[in-house]
CSV table of N, CA and C in Angstrom, one decimal:
chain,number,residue,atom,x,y,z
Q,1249,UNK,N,-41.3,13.9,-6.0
Q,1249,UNK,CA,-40.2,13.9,-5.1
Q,1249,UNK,C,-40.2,15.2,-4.2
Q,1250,UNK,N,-40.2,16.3,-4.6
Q,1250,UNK,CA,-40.7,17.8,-3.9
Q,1250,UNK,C,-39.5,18.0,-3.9
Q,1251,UNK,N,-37.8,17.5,-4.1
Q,1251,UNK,CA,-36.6,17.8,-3.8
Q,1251,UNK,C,-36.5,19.3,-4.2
Q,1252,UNK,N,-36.7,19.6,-5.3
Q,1252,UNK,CA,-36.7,21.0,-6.1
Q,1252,UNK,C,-37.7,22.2,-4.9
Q,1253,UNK,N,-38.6,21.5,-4.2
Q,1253,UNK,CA,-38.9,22.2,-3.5
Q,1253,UNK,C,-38.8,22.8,-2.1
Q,1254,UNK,N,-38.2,21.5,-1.4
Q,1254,UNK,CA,-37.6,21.7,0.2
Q,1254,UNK,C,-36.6,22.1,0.2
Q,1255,UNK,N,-35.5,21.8,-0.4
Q,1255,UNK,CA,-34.0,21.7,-0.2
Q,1255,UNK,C,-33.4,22.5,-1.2
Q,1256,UNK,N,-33.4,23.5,-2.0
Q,1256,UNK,CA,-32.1,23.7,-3.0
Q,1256,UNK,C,-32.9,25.4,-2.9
Q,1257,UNK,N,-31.6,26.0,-2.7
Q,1257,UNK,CA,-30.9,26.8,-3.2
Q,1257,UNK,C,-30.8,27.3,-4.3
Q,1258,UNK,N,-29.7,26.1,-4.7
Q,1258,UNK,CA,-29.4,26.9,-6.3
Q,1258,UNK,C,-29.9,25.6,-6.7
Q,1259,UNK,N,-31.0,25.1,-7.5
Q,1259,UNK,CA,-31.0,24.3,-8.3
Q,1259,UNK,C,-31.6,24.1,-10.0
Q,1260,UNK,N,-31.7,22.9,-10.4
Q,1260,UNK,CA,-31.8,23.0,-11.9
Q,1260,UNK,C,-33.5,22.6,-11.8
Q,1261,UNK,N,-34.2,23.7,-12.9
Q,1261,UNK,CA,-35.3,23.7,-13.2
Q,1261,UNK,C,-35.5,22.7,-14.1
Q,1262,UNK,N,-36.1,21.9,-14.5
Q,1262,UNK,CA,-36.2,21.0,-15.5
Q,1262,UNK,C,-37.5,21.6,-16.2
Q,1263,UNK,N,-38.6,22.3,-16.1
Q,1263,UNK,CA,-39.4,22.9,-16.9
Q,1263,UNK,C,-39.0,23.9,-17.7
Q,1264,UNK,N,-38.1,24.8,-16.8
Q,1264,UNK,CA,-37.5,26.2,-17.3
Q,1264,UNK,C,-36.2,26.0,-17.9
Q,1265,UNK,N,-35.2,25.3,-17.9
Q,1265,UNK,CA,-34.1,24.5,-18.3
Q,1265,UNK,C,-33.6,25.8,-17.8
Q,1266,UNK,N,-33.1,25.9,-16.9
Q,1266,UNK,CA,-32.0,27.2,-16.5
Q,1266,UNK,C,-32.1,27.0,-15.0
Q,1267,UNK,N,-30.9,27.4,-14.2
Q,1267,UNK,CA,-30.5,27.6,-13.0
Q,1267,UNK,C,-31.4,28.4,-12.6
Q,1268,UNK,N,-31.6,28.2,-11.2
Q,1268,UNK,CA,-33.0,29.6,-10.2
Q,1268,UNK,C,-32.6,29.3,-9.2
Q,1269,UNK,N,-32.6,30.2,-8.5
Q,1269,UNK,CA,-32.0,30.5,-7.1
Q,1269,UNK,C,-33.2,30.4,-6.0
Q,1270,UNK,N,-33.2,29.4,-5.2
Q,1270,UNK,CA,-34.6,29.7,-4.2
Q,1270,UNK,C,-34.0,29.8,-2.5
Q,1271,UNK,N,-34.9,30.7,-1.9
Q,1271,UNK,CA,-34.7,30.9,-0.6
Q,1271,UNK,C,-35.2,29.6,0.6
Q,1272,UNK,N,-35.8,28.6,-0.1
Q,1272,UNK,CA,-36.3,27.8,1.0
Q,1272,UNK,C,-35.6,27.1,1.7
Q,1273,UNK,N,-34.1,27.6,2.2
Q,1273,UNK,CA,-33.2,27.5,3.1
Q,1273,UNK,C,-32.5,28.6,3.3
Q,1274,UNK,N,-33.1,29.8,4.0
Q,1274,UNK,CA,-32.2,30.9,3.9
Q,1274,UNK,C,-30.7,30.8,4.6
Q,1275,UNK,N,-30.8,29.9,5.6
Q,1275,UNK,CA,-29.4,30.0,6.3
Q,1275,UNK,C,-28.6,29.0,5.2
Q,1276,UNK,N,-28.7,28.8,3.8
Q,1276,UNK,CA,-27.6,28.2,3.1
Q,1276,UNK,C,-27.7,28.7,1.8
Q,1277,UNK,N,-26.1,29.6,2.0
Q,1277,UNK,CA,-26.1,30.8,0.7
Q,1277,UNK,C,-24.8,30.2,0.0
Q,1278,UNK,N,-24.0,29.6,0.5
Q,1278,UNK,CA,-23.1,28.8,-0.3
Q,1278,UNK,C,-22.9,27.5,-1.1
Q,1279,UNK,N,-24.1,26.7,-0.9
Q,1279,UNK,CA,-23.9,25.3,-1.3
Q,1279,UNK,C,-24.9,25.6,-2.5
Q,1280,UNK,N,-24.6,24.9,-3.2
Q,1280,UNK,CA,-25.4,24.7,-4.4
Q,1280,UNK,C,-25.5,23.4,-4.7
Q,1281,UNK,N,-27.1,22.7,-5.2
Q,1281,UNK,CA,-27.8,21.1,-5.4
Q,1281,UNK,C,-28.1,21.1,-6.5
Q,1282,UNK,N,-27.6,20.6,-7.3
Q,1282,UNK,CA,-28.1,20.3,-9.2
Q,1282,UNK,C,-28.0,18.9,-9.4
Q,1283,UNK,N,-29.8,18.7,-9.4
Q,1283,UNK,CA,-29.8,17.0,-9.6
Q,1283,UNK,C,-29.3,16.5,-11.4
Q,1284,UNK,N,-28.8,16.0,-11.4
Q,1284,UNK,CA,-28.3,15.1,-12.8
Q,1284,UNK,C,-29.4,14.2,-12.9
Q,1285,UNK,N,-29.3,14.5,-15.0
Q,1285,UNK,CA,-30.1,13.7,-15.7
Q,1285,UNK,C,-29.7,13.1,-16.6
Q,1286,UNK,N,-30.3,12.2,-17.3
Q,1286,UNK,CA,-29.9,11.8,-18.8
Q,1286,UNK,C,-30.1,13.0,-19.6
Q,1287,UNK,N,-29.1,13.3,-20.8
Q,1287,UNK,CA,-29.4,14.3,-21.5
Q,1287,UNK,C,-28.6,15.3,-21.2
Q,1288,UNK,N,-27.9,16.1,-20.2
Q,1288,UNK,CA,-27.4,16.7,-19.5
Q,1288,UNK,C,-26.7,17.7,-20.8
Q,1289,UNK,N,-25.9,17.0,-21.5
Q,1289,UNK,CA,-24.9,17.1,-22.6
Q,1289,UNK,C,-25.5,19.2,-22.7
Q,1290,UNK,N,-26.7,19.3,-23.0
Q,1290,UNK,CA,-26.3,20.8,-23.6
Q,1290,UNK,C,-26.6,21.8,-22.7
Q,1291,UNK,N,-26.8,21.3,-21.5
Q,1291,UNK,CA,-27.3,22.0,-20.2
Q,1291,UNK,C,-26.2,22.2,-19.3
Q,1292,UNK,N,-25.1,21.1,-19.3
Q,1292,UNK,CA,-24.3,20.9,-18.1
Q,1292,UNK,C,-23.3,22.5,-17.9
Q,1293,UNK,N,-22.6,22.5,-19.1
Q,1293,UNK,CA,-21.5,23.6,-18.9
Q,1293,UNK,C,-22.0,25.1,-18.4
Q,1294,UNK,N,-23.3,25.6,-19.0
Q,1294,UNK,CA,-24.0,26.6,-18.5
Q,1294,UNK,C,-24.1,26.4,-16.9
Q,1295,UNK,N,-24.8,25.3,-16.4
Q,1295,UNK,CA,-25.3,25.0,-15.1
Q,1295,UNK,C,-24.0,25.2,-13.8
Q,1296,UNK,N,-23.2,24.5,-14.7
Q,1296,UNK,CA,-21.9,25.1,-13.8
Q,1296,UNK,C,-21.6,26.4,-13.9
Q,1297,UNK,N,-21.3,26.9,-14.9
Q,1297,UNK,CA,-20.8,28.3,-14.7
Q,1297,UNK,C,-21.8,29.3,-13.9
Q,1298,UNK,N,-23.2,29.1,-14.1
Q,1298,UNK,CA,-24.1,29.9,-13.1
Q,1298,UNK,C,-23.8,29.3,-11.7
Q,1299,UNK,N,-23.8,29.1,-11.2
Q,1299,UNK,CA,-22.7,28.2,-10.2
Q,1299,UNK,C,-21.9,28.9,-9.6
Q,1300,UNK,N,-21.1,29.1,-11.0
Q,1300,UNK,CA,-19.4,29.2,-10.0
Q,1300,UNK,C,-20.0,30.8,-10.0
Q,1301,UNK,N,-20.5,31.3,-11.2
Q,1301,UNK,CA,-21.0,32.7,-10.9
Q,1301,UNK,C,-21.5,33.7,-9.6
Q,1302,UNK,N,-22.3,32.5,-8.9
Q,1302,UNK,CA,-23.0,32.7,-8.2
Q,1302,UNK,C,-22.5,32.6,-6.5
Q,1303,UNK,N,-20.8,32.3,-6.9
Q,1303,UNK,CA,-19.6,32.0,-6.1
Q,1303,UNK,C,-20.3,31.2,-4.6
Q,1304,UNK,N,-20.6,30.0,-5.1
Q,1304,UNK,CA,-20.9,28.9,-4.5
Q,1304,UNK,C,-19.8,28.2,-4.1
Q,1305,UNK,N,-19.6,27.7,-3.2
Q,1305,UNK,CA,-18.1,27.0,-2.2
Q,1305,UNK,C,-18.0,25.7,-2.5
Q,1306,UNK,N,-19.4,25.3,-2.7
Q,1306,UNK,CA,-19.4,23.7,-2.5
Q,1306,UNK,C,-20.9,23.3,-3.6
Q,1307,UNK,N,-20.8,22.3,-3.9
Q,1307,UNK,CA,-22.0,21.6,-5.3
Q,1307,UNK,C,-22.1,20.6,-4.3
Q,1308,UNK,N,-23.3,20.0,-4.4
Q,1308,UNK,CA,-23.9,18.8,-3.9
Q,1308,UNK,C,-24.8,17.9,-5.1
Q,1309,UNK,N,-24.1,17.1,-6.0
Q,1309,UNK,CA,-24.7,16.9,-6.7
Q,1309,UNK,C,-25.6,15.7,-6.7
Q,1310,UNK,N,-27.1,15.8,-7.1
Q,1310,UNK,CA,-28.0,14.7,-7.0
Q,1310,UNK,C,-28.0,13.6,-7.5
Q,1311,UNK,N,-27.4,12.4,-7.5
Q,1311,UNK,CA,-26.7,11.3,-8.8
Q,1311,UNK,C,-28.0,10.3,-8.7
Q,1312,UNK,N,-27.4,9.6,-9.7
Q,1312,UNK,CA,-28.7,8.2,-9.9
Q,1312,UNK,C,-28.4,7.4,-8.3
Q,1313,UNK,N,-28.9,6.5,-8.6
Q,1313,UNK,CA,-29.3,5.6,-7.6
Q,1313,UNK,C,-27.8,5.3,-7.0
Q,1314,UNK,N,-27.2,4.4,-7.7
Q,1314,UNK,CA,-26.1,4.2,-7.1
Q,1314,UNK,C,-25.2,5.2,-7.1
Q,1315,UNK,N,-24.7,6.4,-7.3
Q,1315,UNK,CA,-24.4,7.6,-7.0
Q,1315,UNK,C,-23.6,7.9,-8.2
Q,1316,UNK,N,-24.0,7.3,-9.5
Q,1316,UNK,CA,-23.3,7.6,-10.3
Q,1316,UNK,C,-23.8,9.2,-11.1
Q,1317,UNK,N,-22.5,9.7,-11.7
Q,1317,UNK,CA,-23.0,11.2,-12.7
Q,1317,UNK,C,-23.1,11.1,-14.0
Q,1318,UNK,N,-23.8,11.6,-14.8
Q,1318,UNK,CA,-23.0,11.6,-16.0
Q,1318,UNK,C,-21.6,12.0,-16.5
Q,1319,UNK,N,-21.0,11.5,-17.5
Q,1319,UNK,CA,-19.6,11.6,-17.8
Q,1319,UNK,C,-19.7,12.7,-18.2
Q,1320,UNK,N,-20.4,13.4,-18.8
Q,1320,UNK,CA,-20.4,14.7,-19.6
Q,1320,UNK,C,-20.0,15.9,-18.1
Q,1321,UNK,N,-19.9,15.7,-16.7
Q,1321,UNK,CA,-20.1,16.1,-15.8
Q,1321,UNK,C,-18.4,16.2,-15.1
Q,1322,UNK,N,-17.4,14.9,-15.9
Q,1322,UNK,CA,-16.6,14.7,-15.1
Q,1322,UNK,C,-15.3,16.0,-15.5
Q,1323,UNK,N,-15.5,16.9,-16.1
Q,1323,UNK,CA,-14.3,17.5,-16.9
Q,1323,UNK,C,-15.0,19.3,-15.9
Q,1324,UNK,N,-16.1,18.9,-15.7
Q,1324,UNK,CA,-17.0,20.2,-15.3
Q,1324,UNK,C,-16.6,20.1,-13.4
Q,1325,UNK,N,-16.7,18.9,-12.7
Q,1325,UNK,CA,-16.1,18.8,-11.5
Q,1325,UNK,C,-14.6,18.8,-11.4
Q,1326,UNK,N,-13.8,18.4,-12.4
Q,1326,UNK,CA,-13.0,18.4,-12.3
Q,1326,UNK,C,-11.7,19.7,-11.8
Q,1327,UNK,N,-12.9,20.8,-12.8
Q,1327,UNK,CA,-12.5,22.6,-13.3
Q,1327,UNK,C,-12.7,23.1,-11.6
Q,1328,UNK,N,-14.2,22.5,-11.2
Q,1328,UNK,CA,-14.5,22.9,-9.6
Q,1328,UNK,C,-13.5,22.4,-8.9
Q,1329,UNK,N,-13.2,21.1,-8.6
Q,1329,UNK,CA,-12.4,21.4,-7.3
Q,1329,UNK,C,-11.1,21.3,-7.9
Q,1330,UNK,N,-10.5,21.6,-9.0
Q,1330,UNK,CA,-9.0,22.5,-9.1
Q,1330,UNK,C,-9.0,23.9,-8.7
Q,1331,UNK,N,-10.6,24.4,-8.6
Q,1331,UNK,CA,-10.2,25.6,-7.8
Q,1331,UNK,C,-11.3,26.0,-6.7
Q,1332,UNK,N,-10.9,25.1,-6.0
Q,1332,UNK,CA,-11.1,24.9,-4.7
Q,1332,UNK,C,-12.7,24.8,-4.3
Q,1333,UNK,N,-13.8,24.5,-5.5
Q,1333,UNK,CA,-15.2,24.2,-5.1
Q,1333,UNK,C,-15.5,22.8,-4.8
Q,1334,UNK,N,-15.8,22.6,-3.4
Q,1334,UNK,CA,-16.3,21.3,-3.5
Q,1334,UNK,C,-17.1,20.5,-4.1
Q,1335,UNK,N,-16.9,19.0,-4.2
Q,1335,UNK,CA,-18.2,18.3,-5.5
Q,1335,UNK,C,-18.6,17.3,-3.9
Q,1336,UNK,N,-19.8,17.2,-3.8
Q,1336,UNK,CA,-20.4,16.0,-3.5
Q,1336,UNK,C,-21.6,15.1,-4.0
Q,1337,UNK,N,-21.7,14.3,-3.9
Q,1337,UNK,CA,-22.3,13.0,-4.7
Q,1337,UNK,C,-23.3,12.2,-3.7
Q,1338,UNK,N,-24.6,13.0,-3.6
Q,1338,UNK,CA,-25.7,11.4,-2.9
Q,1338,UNK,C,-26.3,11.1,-3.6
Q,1339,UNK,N,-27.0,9.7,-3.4
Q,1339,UNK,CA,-28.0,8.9,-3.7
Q,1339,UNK,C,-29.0,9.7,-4.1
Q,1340,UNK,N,-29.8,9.4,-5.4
Q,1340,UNK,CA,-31.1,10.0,-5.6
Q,1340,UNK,C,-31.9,8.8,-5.3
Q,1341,UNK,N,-31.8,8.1,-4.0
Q,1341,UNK,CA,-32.4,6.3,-3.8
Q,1341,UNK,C,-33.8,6.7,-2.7
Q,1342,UNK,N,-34.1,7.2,-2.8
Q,1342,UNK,CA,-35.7,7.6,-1.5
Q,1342,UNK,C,-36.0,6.2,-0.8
Q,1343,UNK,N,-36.0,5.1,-1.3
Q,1343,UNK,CA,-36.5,4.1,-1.1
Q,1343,UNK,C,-35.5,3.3,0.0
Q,1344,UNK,N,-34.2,3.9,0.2
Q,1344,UNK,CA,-33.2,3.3,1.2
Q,1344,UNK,C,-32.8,4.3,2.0
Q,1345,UNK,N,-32.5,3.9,3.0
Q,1345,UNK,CA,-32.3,5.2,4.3
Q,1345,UNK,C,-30.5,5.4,4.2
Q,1346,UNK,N,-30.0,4.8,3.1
Q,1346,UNK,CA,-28.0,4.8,3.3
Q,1346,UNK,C,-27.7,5.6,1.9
Q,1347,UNK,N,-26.7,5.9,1.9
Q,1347,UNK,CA,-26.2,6.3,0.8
Q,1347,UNK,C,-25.5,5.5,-0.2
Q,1348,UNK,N,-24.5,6.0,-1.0
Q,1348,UNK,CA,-23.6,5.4,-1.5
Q,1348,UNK,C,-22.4,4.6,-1.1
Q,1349,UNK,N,-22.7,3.2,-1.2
Q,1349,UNK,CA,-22.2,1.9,-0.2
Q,1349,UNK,C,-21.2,1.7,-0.6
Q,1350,UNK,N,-21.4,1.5,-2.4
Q,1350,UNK,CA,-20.1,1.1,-3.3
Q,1350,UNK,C,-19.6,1.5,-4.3
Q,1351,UNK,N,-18.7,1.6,-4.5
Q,1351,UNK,CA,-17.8,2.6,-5.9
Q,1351,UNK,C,-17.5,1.3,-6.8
Q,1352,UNK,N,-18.2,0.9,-7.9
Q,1352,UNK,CA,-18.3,-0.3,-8.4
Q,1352,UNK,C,-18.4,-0.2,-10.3
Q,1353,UNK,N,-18.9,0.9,-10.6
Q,1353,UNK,CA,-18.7,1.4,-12.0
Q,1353,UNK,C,-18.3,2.3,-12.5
Q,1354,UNK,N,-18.3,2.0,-13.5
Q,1354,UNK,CA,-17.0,3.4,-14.5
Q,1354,UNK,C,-17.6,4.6,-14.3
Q,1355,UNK,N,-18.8,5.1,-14.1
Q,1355,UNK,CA,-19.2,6.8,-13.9
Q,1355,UNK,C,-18.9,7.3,-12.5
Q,1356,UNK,N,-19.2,6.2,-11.4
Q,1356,UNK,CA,-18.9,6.2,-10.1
Q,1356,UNK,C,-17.4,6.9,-9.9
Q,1357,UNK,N,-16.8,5.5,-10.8
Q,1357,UNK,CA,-15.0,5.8,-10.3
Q,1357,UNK,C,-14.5,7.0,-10.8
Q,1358,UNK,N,-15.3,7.5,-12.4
Q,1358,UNK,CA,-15.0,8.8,-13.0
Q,1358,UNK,C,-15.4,9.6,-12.4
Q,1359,UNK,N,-15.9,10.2,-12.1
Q,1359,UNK,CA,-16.5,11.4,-11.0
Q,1359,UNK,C,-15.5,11.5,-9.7
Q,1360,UNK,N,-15.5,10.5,-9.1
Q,1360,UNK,CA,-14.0,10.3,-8.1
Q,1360,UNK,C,-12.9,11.1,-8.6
Q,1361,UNK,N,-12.5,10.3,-9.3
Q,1361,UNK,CA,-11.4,10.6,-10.2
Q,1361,UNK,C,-11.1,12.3,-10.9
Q,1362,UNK,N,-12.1,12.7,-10.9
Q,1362,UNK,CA,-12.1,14.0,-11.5
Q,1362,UNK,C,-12.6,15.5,-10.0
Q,1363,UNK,N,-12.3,14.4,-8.8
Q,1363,UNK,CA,-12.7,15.5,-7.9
Q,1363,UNK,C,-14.2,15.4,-6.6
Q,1364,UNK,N,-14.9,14.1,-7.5
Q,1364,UNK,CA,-15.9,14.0,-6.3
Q,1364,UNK,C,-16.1,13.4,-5.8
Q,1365,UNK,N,-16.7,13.9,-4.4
Q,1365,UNK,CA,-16.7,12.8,-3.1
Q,1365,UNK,C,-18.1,12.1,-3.0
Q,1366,UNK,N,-18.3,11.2,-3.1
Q,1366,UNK,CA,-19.5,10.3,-2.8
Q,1366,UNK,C,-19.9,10.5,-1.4
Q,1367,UNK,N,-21.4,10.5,-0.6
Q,1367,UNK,CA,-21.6,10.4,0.6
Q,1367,UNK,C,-21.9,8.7,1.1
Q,1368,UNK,N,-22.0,8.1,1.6
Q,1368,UNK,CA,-22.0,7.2,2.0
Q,1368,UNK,C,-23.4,6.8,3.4
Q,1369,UNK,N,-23.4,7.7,4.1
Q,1369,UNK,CA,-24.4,7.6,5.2
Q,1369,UNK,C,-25.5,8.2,5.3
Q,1370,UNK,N,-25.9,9.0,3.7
Q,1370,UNK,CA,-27.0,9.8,3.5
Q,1370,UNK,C,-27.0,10.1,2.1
Q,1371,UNK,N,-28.5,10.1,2.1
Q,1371,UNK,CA,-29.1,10.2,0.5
Q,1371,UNK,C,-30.2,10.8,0.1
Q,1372,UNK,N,-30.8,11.0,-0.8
Q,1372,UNK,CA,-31.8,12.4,-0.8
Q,1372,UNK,C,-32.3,12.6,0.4
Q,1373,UNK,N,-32.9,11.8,0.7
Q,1373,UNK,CA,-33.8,12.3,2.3
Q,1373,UNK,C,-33.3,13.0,3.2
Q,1374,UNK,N,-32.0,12.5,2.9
Q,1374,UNK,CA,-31.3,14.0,4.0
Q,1374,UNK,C,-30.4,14.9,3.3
Q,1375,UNK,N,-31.2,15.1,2.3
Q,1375,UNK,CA,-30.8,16.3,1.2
Q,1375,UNK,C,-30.4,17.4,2.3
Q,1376,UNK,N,-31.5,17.9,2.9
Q,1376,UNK,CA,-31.6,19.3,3.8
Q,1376,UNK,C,-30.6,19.4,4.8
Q,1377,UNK,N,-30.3,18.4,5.5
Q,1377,UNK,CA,-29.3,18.3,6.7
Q,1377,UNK,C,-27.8,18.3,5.8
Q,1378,UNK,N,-27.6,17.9,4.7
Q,1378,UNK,CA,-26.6,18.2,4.3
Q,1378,UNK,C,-26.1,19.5,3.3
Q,1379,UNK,N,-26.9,20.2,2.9
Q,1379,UNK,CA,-26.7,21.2,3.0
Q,1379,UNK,C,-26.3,22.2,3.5
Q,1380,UNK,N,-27.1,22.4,5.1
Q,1380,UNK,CA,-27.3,23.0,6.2
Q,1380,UNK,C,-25.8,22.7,6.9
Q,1381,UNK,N,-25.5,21.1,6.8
Q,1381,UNK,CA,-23.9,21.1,7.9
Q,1381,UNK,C,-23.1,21.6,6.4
Q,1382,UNK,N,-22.8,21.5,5.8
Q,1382,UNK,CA,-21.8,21.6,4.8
Q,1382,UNK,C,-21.4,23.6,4.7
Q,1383,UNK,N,-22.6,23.9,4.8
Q,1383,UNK,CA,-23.0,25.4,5.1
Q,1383,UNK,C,-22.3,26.0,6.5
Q,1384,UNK,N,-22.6,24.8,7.5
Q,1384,UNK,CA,-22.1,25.3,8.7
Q,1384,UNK,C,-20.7,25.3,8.7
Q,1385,UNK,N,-20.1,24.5,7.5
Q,1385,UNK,CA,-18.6,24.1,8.0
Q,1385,UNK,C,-17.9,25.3,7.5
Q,1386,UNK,N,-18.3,25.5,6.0
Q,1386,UNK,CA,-17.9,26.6,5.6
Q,1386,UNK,C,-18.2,28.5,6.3
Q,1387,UNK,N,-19.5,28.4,7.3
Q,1387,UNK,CA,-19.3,29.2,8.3
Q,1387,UNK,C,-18.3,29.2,8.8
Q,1388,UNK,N,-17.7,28.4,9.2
Q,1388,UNK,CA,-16.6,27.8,10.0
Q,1388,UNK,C,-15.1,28.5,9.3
Q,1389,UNK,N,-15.0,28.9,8.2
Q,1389,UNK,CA,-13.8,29.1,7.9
Q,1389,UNK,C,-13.7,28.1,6.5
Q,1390,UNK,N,-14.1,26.8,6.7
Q,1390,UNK,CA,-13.7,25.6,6.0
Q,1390,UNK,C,-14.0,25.7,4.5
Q,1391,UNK,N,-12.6,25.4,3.6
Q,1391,UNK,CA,-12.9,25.7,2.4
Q,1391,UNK,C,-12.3,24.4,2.0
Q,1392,UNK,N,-12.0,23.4,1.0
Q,1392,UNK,CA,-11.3,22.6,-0.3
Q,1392,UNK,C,-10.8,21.7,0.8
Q,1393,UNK,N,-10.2,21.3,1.0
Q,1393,UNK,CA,-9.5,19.9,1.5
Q,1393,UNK,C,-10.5,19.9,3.3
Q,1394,UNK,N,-9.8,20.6,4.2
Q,1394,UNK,CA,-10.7,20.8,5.3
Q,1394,UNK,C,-12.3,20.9,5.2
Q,1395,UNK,N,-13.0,21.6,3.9
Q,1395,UNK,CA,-14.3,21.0,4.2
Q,1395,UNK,C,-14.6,19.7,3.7
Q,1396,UNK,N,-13.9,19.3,2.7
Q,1396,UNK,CA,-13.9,17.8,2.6
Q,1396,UNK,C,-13.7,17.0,3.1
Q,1397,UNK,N,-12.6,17.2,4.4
Q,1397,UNK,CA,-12.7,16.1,5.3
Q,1397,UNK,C,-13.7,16.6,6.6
Q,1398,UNK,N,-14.0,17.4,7.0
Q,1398,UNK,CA,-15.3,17.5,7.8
Q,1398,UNK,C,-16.6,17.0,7.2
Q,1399,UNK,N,-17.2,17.0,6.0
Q,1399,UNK,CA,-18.1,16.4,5.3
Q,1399,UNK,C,-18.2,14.8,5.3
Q,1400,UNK,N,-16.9,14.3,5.0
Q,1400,UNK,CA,-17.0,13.1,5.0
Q,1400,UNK,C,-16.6,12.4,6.8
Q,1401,UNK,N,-16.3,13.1,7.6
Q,1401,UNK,CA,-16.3,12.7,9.0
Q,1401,UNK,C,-17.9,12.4,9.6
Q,1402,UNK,N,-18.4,13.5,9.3
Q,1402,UNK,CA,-19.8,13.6,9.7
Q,1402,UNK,C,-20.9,12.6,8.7
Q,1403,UNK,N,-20.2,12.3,7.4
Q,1403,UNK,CA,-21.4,11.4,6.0
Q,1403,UNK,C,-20.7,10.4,5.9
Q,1404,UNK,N,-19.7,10.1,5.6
Q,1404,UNK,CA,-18.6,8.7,5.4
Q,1404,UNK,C,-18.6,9.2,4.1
Q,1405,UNK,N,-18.0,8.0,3.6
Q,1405,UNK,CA,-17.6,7.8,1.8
Q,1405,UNK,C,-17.5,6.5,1.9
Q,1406,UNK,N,-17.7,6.0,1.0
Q,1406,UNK,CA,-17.4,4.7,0.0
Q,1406,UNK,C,-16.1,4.5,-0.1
Q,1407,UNK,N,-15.4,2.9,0.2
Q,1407,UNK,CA,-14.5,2.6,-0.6
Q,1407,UNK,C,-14.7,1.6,-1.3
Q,1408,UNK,N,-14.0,2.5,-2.6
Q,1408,UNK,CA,-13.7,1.9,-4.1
Q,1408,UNK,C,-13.8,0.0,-4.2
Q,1409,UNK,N,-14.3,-0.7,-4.8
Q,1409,UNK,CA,-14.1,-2.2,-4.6
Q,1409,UNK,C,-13.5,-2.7,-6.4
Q,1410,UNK,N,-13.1,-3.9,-6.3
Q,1410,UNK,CA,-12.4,-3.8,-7.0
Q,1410,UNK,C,-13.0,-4.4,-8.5
């Protein structure tokens, strides 16, 4: 995939099991990309806290295919945007040019529900451009509700189906 290598900032090492900081986007020092796995359980709470440490504004997190997270994830987004860090949610789908279409299962709706926004009109492949605008917004001044609604003006979101 090369994701760990184009695009992140702050992302999760999966050989070194620990958070590492890379510059292969120097103009984006606020967003942080931690792709989600199975297994997550003893890695997750550390991962966030290097994170919030690292006083990151906004998480972009990498989800399965249909944009789901693990549940072990939903109490850890929840803590972020109660204080005012954004969560977002794309497609880990390479193979489709759209994002997350539909809000259709229980991990989907839970991640919602505890604070994160699904993208809708982009998914890994435009890993980099969403970083980069999300970065710009928060140049911008934009923090918690305002950069969430500029994020999703420019990406869409999903609505919930029943």
């Amino acid at each position: 995939l090369g994701l760990l290598e184009i695009c992140p900032i702050f992302c999760y090492n999966l050989l070194m099991a620990e958070a590492v900081v890379s510059t292969e986007i120097p103009q984006v020092r606020d967003v942080a990309l931690l792709k989600v796995h199975p297994g997550m359980e003893t890695t997750a709470r550390g991962l966030f806290q290097a994170i919030k440490k690292a006083n990151q504004k906004a998480l972009v997190l990498l989800g399965y295919a249909s944009g789901a997270t693990p549940t072990i994830l939903d109490p850890l987004i929840r803590e972020f945007t109660e204080q005012g860090i954004s969560v977002f949610v794309l497609s880990n789908n390479p193979g489709e040019n759209k994002g997350i279409q539909t809000i259709k299962y229980g991990p989907q709706r839970d991640s919602i529900t505890a604070g994160a926004i699904p993208l809708s009109n982009v998914n890994v492949n435009n890993a980099e451009e969403v970083l980069l605008t999300i970065q710009a917004e928060i140049d911008e001044g934009k923090t918690g509700r305002e950069l969430n609604e500029a994020v999703i003006a420019k990406f869409g979101t999903p609505m919930p189906t029943k």
